[in-house]
Coordinates of C-alpha atoms in Angstrom, one line a residue:
Q146 CA 0.0 0.0 0.0
V147 CA 1.0 3.6 -0.4
Q148 CA 3.1 5.0 2.4
L149 CA 4.4 8.4 2.8
V150 CA 6.7 9.4 5.7
E151 CA 7.5 13.1 6.1
S152 CA 10.3 14.3 8.3
G153 CA 12.5 17.4 9.0
G154 CA 10.0 19.8 10.6
D155 CA 11.1 21.8 13.6
L156 CA 10.8 25.1 15.5
V157 CA 12.8 27.8 13.7
Q158 CA 13.1 31.5 14.0
P159 CA 11.8 33.8 11.3
G160 CA 14.3 34.1 8.5
G161 CA 15.7 30.6 9.2
S162 CA 15.7 27.5 7.0
L163 CA 14.5 23.9 7.1
R164 CA 14.7 21.0 4.7
L165 CA 11.8 18.6 4.7
S166 CA 12.0 15.1 3.3
C167 CA 9.3 12.6 2.2
A168 CA 10.0 8.9 1.7
A169 CA 7.4 7.3 -0.6
S170 CA 6.6 3.6 -1.1
G171 CA 3.9 1.4 -2.5
F172 CA 3.8 3.0 -6.0
T173 CA 6.2 3.7 -8.9
F174 CA 7.5 7.0 -7.6
S175 CA 9.2 8.1 -10.9
N176 CA 5.8 7.9 -12.7
Y177 CA 4.1 10.6 -10.7
A178 CA 4.3 14.2 -10.0
M179 CA 4.8 14.9 -6.4
N180 CA 3.6 17.7 -4.2
W181 CA 4.1 19.4 -0.9
Y182 CA 0.9 20.5 0.8
R183 CA 0.5 22.4 4.1
Q184 CA -2.4 22.9 6.6
S185 CA -2.5 25.3 9.5
P186 CA -5.1 25.3 12.2
G187 CA -8.5 26.5 11.0
K188 CA -7.4 26.5 7.4
E189 CA -7.8 24.1 4.5
R190 CA -5.0 22.1 3.1
E191 CA -3.2 24.1 0.5
L192 CA -0.7 23.1 -2.3
V193 CA 2.7 24.6 -1.7
A194 CA 4.9 23.2 -4.4
R195 CA 4.8 20.6 -7.2
I196 CA 7.4 18.8 -9.2
R197 CA 6.5 16.9 -12.3
T198 CA 8.1 13.7 -13.6
T199 CA 10.1 15.9 -16.0
G200 CA 11.6 17.8 -13.0
S201 CA 9.7 21.0 -13.8
M202 CA 8.5 22.8 -10.7
T203 CA 5.6 25.2 -9.7
Y204 CA 5.0 27.0 -6.5
A205 CA 2.3 28.8 -4.7
D206 CA 2.7 32.6 -4.8
A207 CA 3.2 32.7 -1.0
V208 CA 6.4 30.7 -1.2
K209 CA 7.8 31.5 -4.6
G210 CA 11.4 32.5 -4.4
R211 CA 11.8 31.1 -0.9
F212 CA 11.0 27.4 -1.2
T213 CA 12.6 24.8 -3.6
I214 CA 11.1 21.4 -4.3
S215 CA 13.3 18.6 -5.6
R216 CA 13.1 14.8 -6.0
D217 CA 15.5 11.8 -6.0
N218 CA 13.8 9.0 -8.0
A219 CA 16.5 6.5 -7.0
K220 CA 15.6 7.1 -3.3
N221 CA 11.9 7.5 -3.9
T222 CA 12.1 10.7 -2.0
V223 CA 10.9 14.3 -2.5
Y224 CA 12.4 17.3 -0.6
L225 CA 11.3 20.8 0.2
Q226 CA 14.0 23.3 1.0
M227 CA 12.5 26.2 2.8
D228 CA 14.4 29.5 3.2
R229 CA 13.6 32.9 4.7
L230 CA 10.8 31.3 6.7
K231 CA 8.0 33.5 8.0
P232 CA 5.5 33.0 10.8
E233 CA 2.8 32.4 8.3
D234 CA 4.7 29.3 7.1
T235 CA 3.8 27.6 10.4
A236 CA 1.7 24.5 9.4
V237 CA 1.9 20.8 9.2
Y238 CA 3.5 19.8 5.9
Y239 CA 2.5 16.8 3.9
C240 CA 3.7 15.2 0.7
N241 CA 1.5 13.3 -1.8
R242 CA 0.7 12.8 -5.4
D243 CA -1.8 15.0 -7.2
L244 CA -5.3 15.1 -5.6
W245 CA -7.0 13.7 -8.7
V246 CA -4.6 10.7 -8.6
I247 CA -5.4 10.1 -4.9
S248 CA -9.1 10.3 -5.8
Q249 CA -8.8 7.9 -8.7
L250 CA -6.3 5.4 -7.5
G251 CA -6.7 5.8 -3.7
G252 CA -4.0 6.4 -1.3
S253 CA -3.5 7.7 2.1
W254 CA -1.8 10.7 3.7
G255 CA 1.2 10.5 6.0
Q256 CA 1.4 11.9 9.4
G257 CA 3.0 15.1 8.2
T258 CA 5.7 17.1 9.8
Q259 CA 5.2 20.2 11.9
V260 CA 6.9 23.4 11.0
T261 CA 6.7 26.2 13.5
V262 CA 8.3 29.6 12.7
S263 CA 8.5 31.8 15.8
L264 CA 10.8 33.7 18.0

């Protein structure tokens, strides 16, 4: 079955950096675009960054220029480098395939990793 294990979240001061990792299993990783989503209390889950099978990347406007998504198909892992963090980046971060893929093929969410940006 699909398993996604996120790690790397922490408490960091504004302006700091973190690198999140997501280890995937249960599907052919290289065949799918991968995404990072985040959810903060009282808000809906939002798409943060996406990397296609070709390696091309897209970002939400709120993180453009500060976050970088990458993938290592040999390790079935997707990463999110987060720089110049802001308090509004505080959220639980999740990785997963596209929502329409999850809907059509099934799949679960991992436990996420907590990122807290605060003094």
